[in-house]
Each structure stands twice: as C-alpha cells, then as structure tokens.
Amino acid sequence: MSPKLNSKPSTHSSQAAESKFQLLLFRLGDPTGSERSELFGINVFKVREIVVAPEITSIVNAPQHALGLANVRGQLIPVINLPALAGCVPKTDSKIVLVTEFARTTQAFLVDEVVEIIQLDWKHLIASDNNSSGLLSGVARIDGDATDSRLAQVLDVEQIIRNVFPNSQTESSSNIQKIKLPEGSTILFADDSAIARMLVEESLKSMGVSYVAVKNGKEAWDRLAQIHSDAVAHGKRASDKVALVLTDLEMPEMDGFTLTRSIKSDNRFAGIPVIVYSSLTGSASEGHATGVGADAYVAKFEPHELADAISTTLSRG
C-alpha cells in the first residue's frame, strides 16, 4: 500500500551532516478542472505512521475540512480532509491517513495515494514566495539539479492546522518575561512558515526585544554577512549588532542545521549564540542541533519556554 514507517529513520545524523532530508510523497487526487494529480510532500520526521483510516466519528459543529476523530492505537486523533482543503477530488477510495506528530500535537491527514519516500538536499527545496493558497512552505525538485526535474508541493502543516482549527490556541504570550538586549543589538530569526513567523513575532514583541525576520537560512546567512560588513565599517563586530540568532530547522535553500553549523564555524560571527526553534520535537533532533553547535533547543510554539531559553542563553554571554 505505501512505504512503511515503523520507526523514525536512523539516518538523521548523516542527513544533518550532509544537509539532506527525507520527503514523503503523496497525491491528493485531481484538482478541480484538471485531470493531473500533482505530487505533494511532507518531511518524514513529522510522520509517525501511515494507516488505512479506522472509522471516523463526526464531531458536532466541526470546522470545515475536519472530518472528525479516529481511534488510532487507542488515541483519539483529529482527521483533516486534505484533498478537500487543497481543492482536489480523490481518485481512489483508499482512505489512507498520515498520522503526524509535531509541535507537541498529533493529527492525521487524509490523502489519496502514498507514492514513495525520497532523500533530497535542502538546497533543492525552493521557497514558495508566490503561494496564493497559503498552504505551501516550498516546492521540492525531486530530481535535484536535472533541468526537467519533477516537482512536489511541500505543505506548510503549521499553517494548515491553524486554518482548520483557528480556535486551537497555542500558549499565550501574555505575562511573558521582558528581556533586555545589549544596546544597539537585535535578534535575527528565520522561519519559512508565515504562521510561525507571525507567532514568533508576537512572542518577541511581548518580550520587548528588537528583531529582524527572514524566510529561510540562506536569507539569514546573507543578512549576517551584510551585518558583519556594516559593523566592521564602523569599527564593531557582528556580535555587537546581533545578540542572538533564532532559527527553524526545516527551511528551503538552507536548513537550520546548516545555518547553525556555518555560523559556529565562521570567525566573523564569533560570540553570536544560536537557538533552534522547531516543531521537530524529540531527543534526536535536539541532539543533532547541539551537535552542530546550537546553544539551546526550544519546541514550537511555547513562548514562555522561548523567553526562558533566550534569557538563559544571553546571560551566559
């Protein structure tokens, strides 16, 4: 039926070192008015298992595209009708669901067909800037640098959850501790998800800190290089201008592992701490982030934990 996901892949360490990730490819059916089933993708590390959907119990006054609750191995999990959300009509009646775990939540996505699991370089995940649907974080070049490479649309799962369950509140940023940055400095943070950037910005505003937001690791790296040049021109260092870098892990063009490792191995950015802020919760991801030099690891979306991590990290400096 589909690729088996009996456990998390054991190759995460080598993937981090080589800037690679695994993408689960699937189809949702035919878009309305089209006869072509496009490929979609999701990071394997967010997928707990792939199962044929058990009986789904409808919920009174459920949001649109929320099919109801399914009992998966004794756990009641909300099921989202992903084909309907994407405007597609399934071609099969397979009732396959992807059970996902991220940001300390569990949910399932109904899909039409699971295709395969592939391994890609992060550089082959291209930012989707002109994403009118608001459902995508990027587009993956499945065949790498090949001129006629197949493409897969990579879903922004954080945004999808927010769209379907708008009243499911993350931890409030109210009563969050205020943080004082060194004078003239700012926090640089990178995240490819629009909803994630919005939530991080809300948290940083509540902390009362100055910040600069970018959409991926490549933009963060380029911004750091420019900050260094400007700082040197005024007799200062990059660390005088950037108090801390906050980065997601899953990002197009340059992932958070690569960004962190690059910052920590470049003398231009000596003294700039890096905090990884990711929905990939778990000891494996945290361990690999530490392995590339991250000063702290915080799960999305926990603003009070983030404030504690920023305060603690800055106090060490």
Short mmCIF file of C-alpha atoms in Angstrom, two decimals:
data_model
loop_
_atom_site.label_atom_id
_atom_site.label_comp_id
_atom_site.label_asym_id
_atom_site.label_seq_id
_atom_site.Cartn_x
_atom_site.Cartn_y
_atom_site.Cartn_z
CA MET A 1 0.00 0.00 0.00
CA SER A 2 2.64 2.50 1.00
CA PRO A 3 6.10 2.98 2.45
CA LYS A 4 6.36 1.57 5.96
CA LEU A 5 7.20 3.90 8.83
CA ASN A 6 7.77 1.54 11.71
CA SER A 7 10.11 3.97 13.45
CA LYS A 8 11.92 7.21 12.83
CA PRO A 9 14.74 6.72 10.31
CA SER A 10 18.11 6.05 11.85
CA THR A 11 19.94 8.15 9.27
CA HIS A 12 19.09 11.52 10.82
CA SER A 13 22.67 12.11 11.95
CA SER A 14 24.16 11.68 8.49
CA GLN A 15 21.34 13.73 6.99
CA ALA A 16 22.10 16.61 9.32
CA ALA A 17 25.77 16.45 8.42
CA GLU A 18 25.10 16.29 4.69
CA SER A 19 22.21 18.80 4.65
CA LYS A 20 19.73 16.18 3.46
CA PHE A 21 16.21 15.32 4.46
CA GLN A 22 13.61 12.70 3.61
CA LEU A 23 10.34 13.67 1.96
CA LEU A 24 7.23 11.51 1.90
CA LEU A 25 5.49 11.98 -1.46
CA PHE A 26 1.74 11.53 -1.88
CA ARG A 27 -1.16 12.55 -4.10
CA LEU A 28 -4.47 14.15 -3.18
CA GLY A 29 -6.36 13.41 -6.42
CA ASP A 30 -7.26 15.67 -9.32
CA PRO A 31 -7.53 19.41 -8.79
CA THR A 32 -10.91 20.79 -9.75
CA GLY A 33 -10.97 21.32 -13.52
CA SER A 34 -7.82 19.26 -14.12
CA GLU A 35 -7.02 15.63 -14.87
CA ARG A 36 -3.50 15.71 -13.47
CA SER A 37 -2.78 14.53 -9.93
CA GLU A 38 0.05 16.63 -8.57
CA LEU A 39 2.65 15.40 -6.10
CA PHE A 40 2.73 16.74 -2.56
CA GLY A 41 5.29 16.19 0.18
CA ILE A 42 5.84 16.28 3.93
CA ASN A 43 9.02 15.77 5.95
CA VAL A 44 9.26 12.14 7.06
CA PHE A 45 10.25 13.21 10.57
CA LYS A 46 6.78 14.65 11.08
CA VAL A 47 5.05 11.41 10.10
CA ARG A 48 4.51 8.87 12.87
CA GLU A 49 2.80 6.25 10.73
CA ILE A 50 0.70 5.62 7.62
CA VAL A 51 -2.53 3.68 8.15
CA VAL A 52 -5.83 2.89 6.48
CA ALA A 53 -8.22 5.17 8.32
CA PRO A 54 -10.30 3.45 11.00
CA GLU A 55 -13.89 4.56 11.47
CA ILE A 56 -14.07 8.33 11.79
CA THR A 57 -16.56 9.79 14.25
CA SER A 58 -18.03 13.12 13.20
CA ILE A 59 -17.93 16.00 15.68
CA VAL A 60 -20.82 18.40 16.17
CA ASN A 61 -20.03 21.87 14.78
CA ALA A 62 -16.66 20.67 13.49
CA PRO A 63 -14.68 23.19 11.41
CA GLN A 64 -14.75 22.86 7.64
CA HIS A 65 -12.38 20.12 6.38
CA ALA A 66 -12.23 18.49 9.84
CA LEU A 67 -13.65 15.01 9.23
CA GLY A 68 -13.84 14.05 12.90
CA LEU A 69 -11.94 11.83 15.30
CA ALA A 70 -10.29 8.49 14.59
CA ASN A 71 -9.19 5.96 17.19
CA VAL A 72 -5.61 5.10 16.22
CA ARG A 73 -3.99 2.61 18.62
CA GLY A 74 -6.16 3.88 21.48
CA GLN A 75 -5.52 7.57 20.80
CA LEU A 76 -8.29 9.85 19.52
CA ILE A 77 -6.81 11.91 16.70
CA PRO A 78 -8.46 14.66 14.64
CA VAL A 79 -8.54 13.84 10.91
CA ILE A 80 -8.23 16.60 8.30
CA ASN A 81 -9.63 16.18 4.79
CA LEU A 82 -6.52 17.29 2.93
CA PRO A 83 -7.86 16.70 -0.61
CA ALA A 84 -10.88 18.92 0.08
CA LEU A 85 -8.69 21.56 1.67
CA ALA A 86 -6.47 21.62 -1.43
CA GLY A 87 -9.42 21.65 -3.83
CA CYS A 88 -8.78 18.12 -5.11
CA VAL A 89 -11.09 15.19 -5.83
CA PRO A 90 -9.66 11.79 -4.75
CA LYS A 91 -9.31 9.18 -7.49
CA THR A 92 -9.36 6.21 -5.10
CA ASP A 93 -11.30 5.12 -2.04
CA SER A 94 -8.19 4.02 -0.13
CA LYS A 95 -8.86 6.21 2.96
CA ILE A 96 -5.13 6.45 3.72
CA VAL A 97 -4.18 8.80 6.54
CA LEU A 98 -0.81 10.19 7.56
CA VAL A 99 -0.58 10.36 11.33
CA THR A 100 1.73 13.27 12.13
CA GLU A 101 3.45 14.49 15.27
CA PHE A 102 4.98 17.94 15.56
CA ALA A 103 4.93 20.90 17.91
CA ARG A 104 3.68 18.53 20.62
CA THR A 105 0.45 17.79 18.74
CA THR A 106 -0.88 14.73 16.92
CA GLN A 107 -3.22 14.85 13.94
CA ALA A 108 -3.99 12.85 10.82
CA PHE A 109 -4.27 13.92 7.19
CA LEU A 110 -6.46 12.04 4.73
CA VAL A 111 -4.63 11.57 1.39
CA ASP A 112 -5.49 9.79 -1.86
CA GLU A 113 -2.30 7.84 -2.54
CA VAL A 114 1.12 7.48 -0.92
CA VAL A 115 3.86 7.30 -3.55
CA GLU A 116 7.35 6.95 -2.08
CA ILE A 117 9.97 8.34 0.30
CA ILE A 118 12.88 10.20 -1.29
CA GLN A 119 16.03 11.84 0.06
CA LEU A 120 16.86 15.38 -1.03
CA ASP A 121 19.34 18.15 -0.38
CA TRP A 122 17.78 21.08 1.43
CA LYS A 123 19.01 23.29 -1.42
CA HIS A 124 16.51 21.51 -3.69
CA LEU A 125 13.61 22.75 -1.58
CA ILE A 126 12.76 26.12 -3.10
CA ALA A 127 10.83 28.78 -1.21
CA SER A 128 7.28 29.26 -2.45
CA ASP A 129 7.04 33.06 -2.37
CA ASN A 130 4.07 33.28 -4.75
CA ASN A 131 1.93 30.85 -2.80
CA SER A 132 -1.62 32.14 -3.20
CA SER A 133 -3.16 29.17 -1.38
CA GLY A 134 -1.18 29.78 1.80
CA LEU A 135 -0.79 26.01 2.20
CA LEU A 136 2.77 25.55 0.94
CA SER A 137 6.16 26.10 2.53
CA GLY A 138 8.05 25.39 -0.68
CA VAL A 139 8.45 23.34 -3.83
CA ALA A 140 10.85 20.38 -3.94
CA ARG A 141 12.89 19.50 -7.03
CA ILE A 142 12.55 15.73 -6.80
CA ASP A 143 15.27 15.02 -9.36
CA GLY A 144 17.72 17.56 -7.97
CA ASP A 145 19.52 19.74 -10.49
CA ALA A 146 18.04 17.99 -13.52
CA THR A 147 16.61 20.54 -15.97
CA ASP A 148 13.31 18.70 -16.27
CA SER A 149 13.09 17.72 -12.60
CA ARG A 150 9.71 16.66 -11.29
CA LEU A 151 8.24 18.97 -8.66
CA ALA A 152 6.41 18.31 -5.41
CA GLN A 153 4.50 20.88 -3.40
CA VAL A 154 5.63 20.76 0.24
CA LEU A 155 2.87 21.53 2.69
CA ASP A 156 3.07 24.12 5.46
CA VAL A 157 1.50 21.92 8.10
CA GLU A 158 1.57 24.62 10.78
CA GLN A 159 -0.48 26.91 8.54
CA ILE A 160 -2.91 24.11 7.64
CA ILE A 161 -3.58 23.29 11.29
CA ARG A 162 -4.16 26.97 12.01
CA ASN A 163 -6.54 27.26 9.03
CA VAL A 164 -8.61 24.23 10.00
CA PHE A 165 -8.59 24.82 13.76
CA PRO A 166 -8.34 28.62 14.12
CA ASN A 167 -9.52 28.47 17.72
CA SER A 168 -6.88 25.96 18.81
CA GLN A 169 -4.71 28.36 20.75
CA THR A 170 -1.04 27.89 21.28
CA GLU A 171 0.39 29.01 24.59
CA SER A 172 -0.36 32.69 25.16
CA SER A 173 2.41 35.27 25.03
CA SER A 174 0.75 37.22 27.84
CA ASN A 175 2.69 37.73 31.05
CA ILE A 176 5.87 36.74 29.27
CA GLN A 177 9.10 37.97 30.80
CA LYS A 178 10.68 41.12 29.42
CA ILE A 179 14.20 40.75 28.03
CA LYS A 180 16.80 43.46 27.61
CA LEU A 181 19.22 43.04 24.73
CA PRO A 182 22.65 44.68 24.67
CA GLU A 183 22.27 48.25 23.43
CA GLY A 184 22.14 48.55 19.65
CA SER A 185 21.62 44.83 19.05
CA THR A 186 18.77 42.76 17.69
CA ILE A 187 17.58 39.17 17.35
CA LEU A 188 17.70 37.66 13.87
CA PHE A 189 15.22 34.86 13.31
CA ALA A 190 14.50 32.61 10.34
CA ASP A 191 11.38 30.57 9.60
CA ASP A 192 9.79 29.68 6.27
CA SER A 193 6.26 29.32 7.67
CA ALA A 194 4.23 32.55 7.61
CA ILE A 195 2.15 31.47 10.60
CA ALA A 196 5.27 30.51 12.55
CA ARG A 197 6.89 33.88 11.82
CA MET A 198 3.75 35.64 13.00
CA LEU A 199 3.68 33.69 16.27
CA VAL A 200 7.40 34.24 16.89
CA GLU A 201 7.00 37.95 16.21
CA GLU A 202 4.14 38.11 18.72
CA SER A 203 6.36 36.46 21.32
CA LEU A 204 9.36 38.71 20.65
CA LYS A 205 7.17 41.82 20.77
CA SER A 206 5.82 40.66 24.15
CA MET A 207 9.41 40.27 25.36
CA GLY A 208 10.10 43.85 24.24
CA VAL A 209 13.08 42.96 22.06
CA SER A 210 14.17 44.25 18.67
CA TYR A 211 14.14 41.63 15.91
CA VAL A 212 14.65 41.04 12.19
CA ALA A 213 12.66 38.27 10.47
CA VAL A 214 13.76 36.35 7.36
CA LYS A 215 12.21 33.42 5.49
CA ASN A 216 14.99 30.82 5.42
CA GLY A 217 18.55 30.01 6.39
CA LYS A 218 20.01 31.42 3.18
CA GLU A 219 18.39 34.80 3.81
CA ALA A 220 19.65 34.72 7.41
CA TRP A 221 23.18 33.88 6.25
CA ASP A 222 23.17 36.69 3.68
CA ARG A 223 21.80 39.14 6.25
CA LEU A 224 24.51 38.16 8.73
CA ALA A 225 27.20 38.74 6.11
CA GLN A 226 25.83 42.21 5.42
CA ILE A 227 25.59 42.99 9.13
CA HIS A 228 29.23 41.95 9.54
CA SER A 229 30.35 44.24 6.72
CA ASP A 230 28.41 47.19 8.13
CA ALA A 231 29.72 46.53 11.63
CA VAL A 232 33.35 46.36 10.51
CA ALA A 233 32.91 49.63 8.62
CA HIS A 234 32.04 51.24 11.96
CA GLY A 235 34.77 49.57 13.98
CA LYS A 236 32.46 46.96 15.51
CA ARG A 237 31.80 43.22 15.28
CA ALA A 238 28.74 41.34 14.05
CA SER A 239 28.10 40.22 17.64
CA ASP A 240 27.70 43.89 18.62
CA LYS A 241 24.74 44.09 16.25
CA VAL A 242 23.20 40.60 16.57
CA ALA A 243 22.53 39.49 20.12
CA LEU A 244 21.22 36.09 19.07
CA VAL A 245 20.09 34.04 16.06
CA LEU A 246 16.83 32.11 16.32
CA THR A 247 16.28 29.51 13.60
CA ASP A 248 13.80 26.89 12.49
CA LEU A 249 15.23 23.59 11.19
CA GLU A 250 13.10 22.83 8.13
CA MET A 251 13.67 25.62 5.61
CA PRO A 252 14.16 25.86 1.86
CA GLU A 253 17.58 26.57 0.32
CA MET A 254 19.45 26.38 3.65
CA ASP A 255 18.16 24.44 6.65
CA GLY A 256 18.69 25.32 10.29
CA PHE A 257 21.35 22.67 10.84
CA THR A 258 23.48 24.11 8.04
CA LEU A 259 22.89 27.69 9.18
CA THR A 260 23.88 26.88 12.76
CA ARG A 261 26.98 24.94 11.75
CA SER A 262 28.02 27.74 9.35
CA ILE A 263 27.63 30.45 11.99
CA LYS A 264 29.55 28.49 14.59
CA SER A 265 32.45 27.73 12.23
CA ASP A 266 32.89 31.30 10.92
CA ASN A 267 35.09 33.68 12.92
CA ARG A 268 33.10 36.65 11.62
CA PHE A 269 30.21 35.57 13.82
CA ALA A 270 32.13 34.58 16.93
CA GLY A 271 30.16 35.29 20.06
CA ILE A 272 26.70 35.07 18.44
CA PRO A 273 24.60 32.37 20.15
CA VAL A 274 22.11 30.28 18.16
CA ILE A 275 18.81 28.90 19.42
CA VAL A 276 16.99 26.29 17.35
CA TYR A 277 13.21 26.71 17.44
CA SER A 278 11.49 23.77 15.77
CA SER A 279 8.34 21.68 15.50
CA LEU A 280 10.60 18.60 15.22
CA THR A 281 10.48 17.87 18.92
CA GLY A 282 12.40 14.93 20.31
CA SER A 283 15.79 13.96 21.68
CA ALA A 284 17.20 13.05 18.25
CA SER A 285 16.57 16.47 16.70
CA GLU A 286 17.75 18.22 19.86
CA GLY A 287 20.90 16.13 19.96
CA HIS A 288 21.79 16.87 16.34
CA ALA A 289 21.14 20.58 16.83
CA THR A 290 23.53 20.53 19.77
CA GLY A 291 25.98 18.58 17.64
CA VAL A 292 26.22 21.41 15.08
CA GLY A 293 26.74 23.98 17.84
CA ALA A 294 23.28 25.23 18.84
CA ASP A 295 23.25 26.88 22.27
CA ALA A 296 19.66 25.83 23.01
CA TYR A 297 16.72 23.96 21.50
CA VAL A 298 13.09 25.02 22.02
CA ALA A 299 9.88 23.43 20.76
CA LYS A 300 7.30 25.37 18.78
CA PHE A 301 5.05 27.04 19.90
CA GLU A 302 5.94 27.66 23.54
CA PRO A 303 6.61 31.40 24.02
CA HIS A 304 7.44 31.16 27.73
CA GLU A 305 9.97 28.39 27.08
CA LEU A 306 11.40 30.50 24.28
CA ALA A 307 11.72 33.52 26.58
CA ASP A 308 13.46 31.38 29.20
CA ALA A 309 15.86 29.99 26.59
CA ILE A 310 16.70 33.46 25.25
CA SER A 311 17.22 34.88 28.74
CA THR A 312 19.40 31.95 29.82
CA THR A 313 21.44 31.96 26.61
CA LEU A 314 22.10 35.71 26.75
CA SER A 315 23.10 35.53 30.43
CA ARG A 316 25.88 33.09 29.54
CA GLY A 317 27.45 35.70 27.32
#
